[in-house]
Amino acid sequence: MGQNDRIDDVEGREITPEYVNERVNDWLRRLDTLFKQIKAWAAATGWTAEDGAPTPMHEEMMERFGVSERQQPTLRVRSGKGPEIWIKPKGLWVIGANGRVDMYSRKGAFALVDVADTFQAPQWVLHRIGKRDGQPFNPQQLADMV
């Protein structure tokens, strides 16, 4: 890229290192809020939710603009019967969404995507991987995974 080349996001904002860092911080806040909600749903059902090993976040946009690697949380949910759901962020910059979190259980693989606009309140929609019929994420869908 030359000095006069400018990259804009879909809303026309210039992408700068500060912008990328702001997006990463927003993503990590949304993950924290989502994981707290899942933990509350799990507790209300009598399940346990444990933090897993963090997973590194160093996406192409971060590398391109010199934003340092960050750590993303992961989560494991267990029902009283033993089945588990593993929850791991997939990425912030994904086509058609404002971030994606993958969820795995004995019933399959699922993609939880935030369909809200950048820097807006998240709107999480759950899709079975390979299907397009997503539904707003709720406690019943979590229960149905085990």
Rosetta silent file (secondary structure, phi, psi, omega in degrees, C-alpha in Angstrom):
SEQUENCE: MGQNDRIDDVEGREITPEYVNERVNDWLRRLDTLFKQIKAWAAATGWTAEDGAPTPMHEEMMERFGVSERQQPTLRVRSGKGPEIWIKPKGLWVIGANGRVDMYSRKGAFALVDVADTFQAPQWVLHRIGKRDGQPFNPQQLADMV
SCORE:     score description
SCORE:     0.000 S_00000001
   1 L     0.000  134.859  175.926    0.000    0.000    0.000 S_00000001
   2 L   -82.128  171.222 -178.040    1.218    3.449   -0.866 S_00000001
   3 L   -63.564  -29.046 -177.153    1.025    6.424    1.449 S_00000001
   4 L   -91.718   -2.664  178.217   -2.074    7.767   -0.321 S_00000001
   5 L   -74.053  134.479 -179.119   -3.959    4.491   -0.267 S_00000001
   6 L  -125.620  137.291  175.969   -6.869    4.591    2.140 S_00000001
   7 L  -114.794  129.746  178.856   -8.914    1.650    3.371 S_00000001
   8 E  -115.287  153.220  173.165  -12.431    2.259    4.672 S_00000001
   9 L   -81.453 -178.537 -176.083  -14.828   -0.004    6.508 S_00000001
  10 L   -66.284  -17.751  179.410  -18.337   -0.644    5.172 S_00000001
  11 L   -97.531    6.680  176.654  -19.589    2.469    6.967 S_00000001
  12 L    87.573    2.715  177.248  -16.966    4.717    5.349 S_00000001
  13 L   -78.400  137.850  177.777  -14.714    5.050    8.410 S_00000001
  14 E   -68.191  133.864  177.641  -11.018    5.030    7.656 S_00000001
  15 L   -86.305  120.623 -179.809   -9.327    1.919    8.962 S_00000001
  16 L  -130.134  169.636  174.854   -6.357    2.859   11.119 S_00000001
  17 H   -56.673  -37.826  179.488   -4.443    1.014   13.841 S_00000001
  18 H   -65.200  -41.214  178.124   -6.606    2.830   16.413 S_00000001
  19 H   -62.865  -45.594 -179.933   -9.798    1.725   14.645 S_00000001
  20 H   -61.979  -43.665  178.530   -8.623   -1.902   14.508 S_00000001
  21 H   -62.439  -39.848  177.126   -7.709   -1.800   18.203 S_00000001
  22 H   -61.874  -42.817  177.596  -11.132   -0.307   19.000 S_00000001
  23 H   -63.198  -42.706  179.795  -12.829   -3.151   17.096 S_00000001
  24 H   -62.836  -46.155  178.788  -10.737   -5.765   18.926 S_00000001
  25 H   -60.735  -41.813  177.269  -11.590   -4.233   22.319 S_00000001
  26 H   -61.477  -43.403  178.563  -15.283   -4.161   21.383 S_00000001
  27 H   -59.276  -46.718 -178.641  -15.095   -7.833   20.319 S_00000001
  28 H   -65.577  -35.092  175.149  -13.506   -8.864   23.604 S_00000001
  29 H   -65.876  -43.517  179.690  -16.196   -6.964   25.559 S_00000001
  30 H   -64.166  -39.219  176.444  -18.947   -8.657   23.542 S_00000001
  31 H   -62.687  -44.065  179.547  -17.374  -12.072   24.166 S_00000001
  32 H   -59.449  -45.806  179.552  -17.165  -11.353   27.890 S_00000001
  33 H   -64.483  -44.309  178.938  -20.842  -10.344   27.993 S_00000001
  34 H   -60.529  -46.778 -177.901  -21.894  -13.372   25.903 S_00000001
  35 H   -65.757  -37.041  175.414  -19.943  -15.799   28.086 S_00000001
  36 H   -62.361  -40.672  179.048  -21.420  -14.275   31.260 S_00000001
  37 H   -64.479  -44.235  178.929  -24.911  -14.761   29.782 S_00000001
  38 H   -63.317  -40.268  177.399  -24.178  -18.383   28.873 S_00000001
  39 H   -61.650  -40.855  178.336  -22.809  -19.000   32.375 S_00000001
  40 H   -65.234  -43.992  177.442  -26.008  -17.561   33.878 S_00000001
  41 H   -60.739  -43.435 -179.897  -28.181  -19.734   31.622 S_00000001
  42 H   -62.128  -46.651 -179.237  -26.107  -22.790   32.536 S_00000001
  43 H   -61.752  -39.121  179.849  -26.344  -22.053   36.272 S_00000001
  44 H   -65.552  -21.996 -179.776  -30.122  -21.586   36.035 S_00000001
  45 H   -96.219   -5.015 -177.821  -30.332  -25.076   34.512 S_00000001
  46 L    86.365   15.103  178.723  -28.067  -26.644   37.135 S_00000001
  47 L   -94.711  173.042  174.040  -25.156  -27.007   34.746 S_00000001
  48 E  -114.487  149.250  175.825  -21.589  -25.853   35.133 S_00000001
  49 E  -132.594  121.343 -176.859  -19.714  -23.482   32.872 S_00000001
  50 E  -119.585  139.257  174.120  -15.940  -23.348   33.133 S_00000001
  51 E   -66.140  137.806  175.537  -13.489  -21.024   31.474 S_00000001
  52 L   -98.251 -175.962  177.312  -11.213  -22.857   29.072 S_00000001
  53 L   -66.213  134.031  177.674   -7.707  -22.048   27.962 S_00000001
  54 L   -60.095  153.127  177.999   -7.577  -18.687   26.172 S_00000001
  55 E  -118.729  138.439 -176.583   -7.071  -18.797   22.427 S_00000001
  56 E   -68.137  146.535  174.806   -4.888  -16.268   20.593 S_00000001
  57 E  -120.890  110.817  175.313   -6.427  -13.584   18.424 S_00000001
  58 L  -148.787   77.772 -175.521   -4.177  -12.277   15.703 S_00000001
  59 L   -82.112  167.969 -176.901   -6.272  -11.756   12.624 S_00000001
  60 H   -54.707  -43.932 -179.574   -5.148  -10.408    9.274 S_00000001
  61 H   -62.972  -36.348  178.692   -6.455   -6.883    9.990 S_00000001
  62 H   -65.722  -45.800  179.466   -4.539   -6.837   13.266 S_00000001
  63 H   -63.252  -44.909 -176.728   -1.330   -7.924   11.573 S_00000001
  64 H   -60.989  -33.413 -176.822   -1.805   -5.515    8.683 S_00000001
  65 L  -108.100   13.334  173.782   -2.198   -2.532   11.016 S_00000001
  66 L    70.407   28.780  178.179    0.340   -3.577   13.646 S_00000001
  67 L   -89.977  128.733 -175.541   -2.141   -4.377   16.419 S_00000001
  68 L   -64.104  150.968  175.690   -0.706   -6.793   18.971 S_00000001
  69 L   -57.841  143.833  176.863   -2.049  -10.295   19.500 S_00000001
  70 E  -125.487  168.440  177.711   -4.722  -10.600   22.181 S_00000001
  71 E  -107.644  132.824  177.384   -6.195  -13.525   24.092 S_00000001
  72 E  -105.644  144.818  178.407   -9.834  -14.556   23.611 S_00000001
  73 L   -75.141  157.294  169.619  -11.767  -16.521   26.206 S_00000001
  74 L  -129.149  165.443 -174.528  -13.125  -20.015   25.640 S_00000001
  75 E  -146.463  146.245  174.079  -15.833  -21.800   27.609 S_00000001
  76 E  -127.826  127.150 -179.843  -16.966  -25.343   28.357 S_00000001
  77 E  -111.137  132.212  179.773  -20.532  -26.040   29.501 S_00000001
  78 E  -124.548  134.325  174.197  -21.436  -29.324   31.164 S_00000001
  79 L   -88.270  170.719  177.806  -24.877  -30.649   31.957 S_00000001
  80 L   -63.241  -21.087 -179.537  -25.566  -32.921   34.910 S_00000001
  81 L   -87.476   -7.288  176.506  -25.581  -35.851   32.478 S_00000001
  82 L   105.206  -28.647 -179.811  -22.075  -35.140   31.311 S_00000001
  83 L   -59.288  149.824 -176.377  -22.437  -33.935   27.713 S_00000001
  84 E  -122.792  157.097  170.841  -20.431  -30.859   26.989 S_00000001
  85 E  -123.459  123.967  176.174  -20.549  -27.827   24.777 S_00000001
  86 E  -100.010  132.129 -175.944  -17.212  -26.296   23.794 S_00000001
  87 E  -124.578  122.903 -175.539  -17.361  -22.622   22.891 S_00000001
  88 E  -142.949  127.194  176.158  -14.490  -20.941   21.055 S_00000001
  89 E   -59.503  137.292  178.661  -14.302  -17.624   19.189 S_00000001
  90 E   -95.949  -44.895  179.828  -13.647  -18.133   15.473 S_00000001
  91 E   174.287  155.109  176.841  -12.982  -14.560   14.405 S_00000001
  92 L   -84.063  -48.590 -176.295  -14.042  -10.951   14.442 S_00000001
  93 L   -90.625   92.796  177.860  -13.648  -10.177   10.755 S_00000001
  94 E  -127.108  148.940 -178.376  -16.002  -12.605    9.032 S_00000001
  95 L   -67.099  129.283  174.296  -18.103  -12.053    5.934 S_00000001
  96 L    80.338   10.055 -179.336  -21.676  -11.073    6.713 S_00000001
  97 E  -154.141  168.385  178.328  -21.276  -10.741   10.477 S_00000001
  98 L  -106.627   44.662  178.880  -19.654   -8.773   13.251 S_00000001
  99 L   118.800  152.465 -178.143  -17.836  -11.797   14.628 S_00000001
 100 E  -138.548  138.005  175.653  -18.320  -15.536   14.936 S_00000001
 101 E  -122.423  128.836  177.873  -18.110  -17.964   17.837 S_00000001
 102 E   -93.014  142.997  179.725  -18.058  -21.718   17.174 S_00000001
 103 E  -130.663  131.677 -177.208  -19.909  -24.115   19.460 S_00000001
 104 E  -125.307  134.878  174.754  -19.412  -27.876   19.426 S_00000001
 105 E  -145.311  178.887  178.535  -21.489  -30.568   21.129 S_00000001
 106 L   -65.404  -15.960  179.003  -22.366  -34.196   20.550 S_00000001
 107 L   -91.544    1.229  175.562  -25.258  -32.914   18.426 S_00000001
 108 E   132.543 -170.241 -179.915  -22.986  -31.142   15.979 S_00000001
 109 E  -109.682  139.396 -176.346  -21.152  -27.952   15.197 S_00000001
 110 E  -132.391  150.313  175.241  -22.799  -24.552   15.407 S_00000001
 111 E  -116.884  123.367  176.154  -21.819  -21.009   14.476 S_00000001
 112 E  -102.851  114.604 -176.075  -23.006  -18.184   16.685 S_00000001
 113 E  -118.218  144.833  175.829  -22.735  -14.932   14.712 S_00000001
 114 E   -93.207  113.709 -177.293  -23.347  -11.351   15.710 S_00000001
 115 L   -94.913    5.358  178.472  -25.488   -9.812   12.978 S_00000001
 116 L   -74.798  159.308  174.882  -25.535   -6.325   14.524 S_00000001
 117 L   -68.080  160.437  179.060  -23.733   -3.415   12.922 S_00000001
 118 L   -54.222  133.680  177.471  -20.260   -2.496   14.140 S_00000001
 119 L    65.320   17.841  174.738  -20.241   -1.003   17.656 S_00000001
 120 L  -103.388  166.905  177.290  -23.966   -1.715   18.149 S_00000001
 121 L   -58.738  135.466 -176.583  -25.534   -3.976   20.774 S_00000001
 122 L   -64.612  148.646  174.356  -24.909   -7.588   19.692 S_00000001
 123 L  -129.124   88.753 -175.234  -27.615   -9.654   18.019 S_00000001
 124 E   -78.174  130.470  178.611  -26.417  -13.239   18.317 S_00000001
 125 E  -125.708  132.448 -178.106  -27.901  -15.723   15.848 S_00000001
 126 E   -99.854  131.160  177.383  -27.199  -19.456   16.042 S_00000001
 127 E  -125.333  139.169  166.675  -26.700  -21.534   12.880 S_00000001
 128 E   -73.738  132.134 -177.022  -25.952  -25.204   12.530 S_00000001
 129 L   -59.413  129.689 -177.948  -22.762  -25.177   10.472 S_00000001
 130 L    97.037   -5.994  179.172  -23.672  -25.836    6.847 S_00000001
 131 L  -118.141  157.627 -178.747  -27.240  -24.511    7.236 S_00000001
 132 L  -109.202    0.316 -173.632  -28.602  -21.029    6.665 S_00000001
 133 L   -92.035   67.615 -179.217  -31.634  -21.110    8.946 S_00000001
 134 L   -73.638  154.265  178.485  -30.263  -19.248   11.956 S_00000001
 135 E  -131.368  147.991  176.138  -32.359  -18.329   14.975 S_00000001
 136 E   -54.063  135.778 -175.477  -31.801  -15.705   17.694 S_00000001
 137 L   -71.238  134.713 -179.386  -29.702  -17.318   20.423 S_00000001
 138 L  -151.045  170.257 -177.192  -31.546  -18.224   23.623 S_00000001
 139 H   -59.877  -34.329 -179.683  -31.286  -20.587   26.616 S_00000001
 140 H   -63.797  -38.639  178.185  -33.416  -23.290   24.954 S_00000001
 141 H   -64.053  -38.041  176.674  -31.003  -23.551   22.041 S_00000001
 142 H   -61.403  -46.283  179.518  -28.162  -24.034   24.498 S_00000001
 143 H   -62.363  -36.533 -178.706  -30.133  -26.815   26.214 S_00000001
 144 H   -69.453  -14.378 -179.219  -30.925  -28.445   22.875 S_00000001
 145 L   -76.700  -19.377 -178.003  -27.212  -28.844   22.124 S_00000001
 146 L  -103.513    0.000    0.000  -26.747  -31.513   24.789 S_00000001
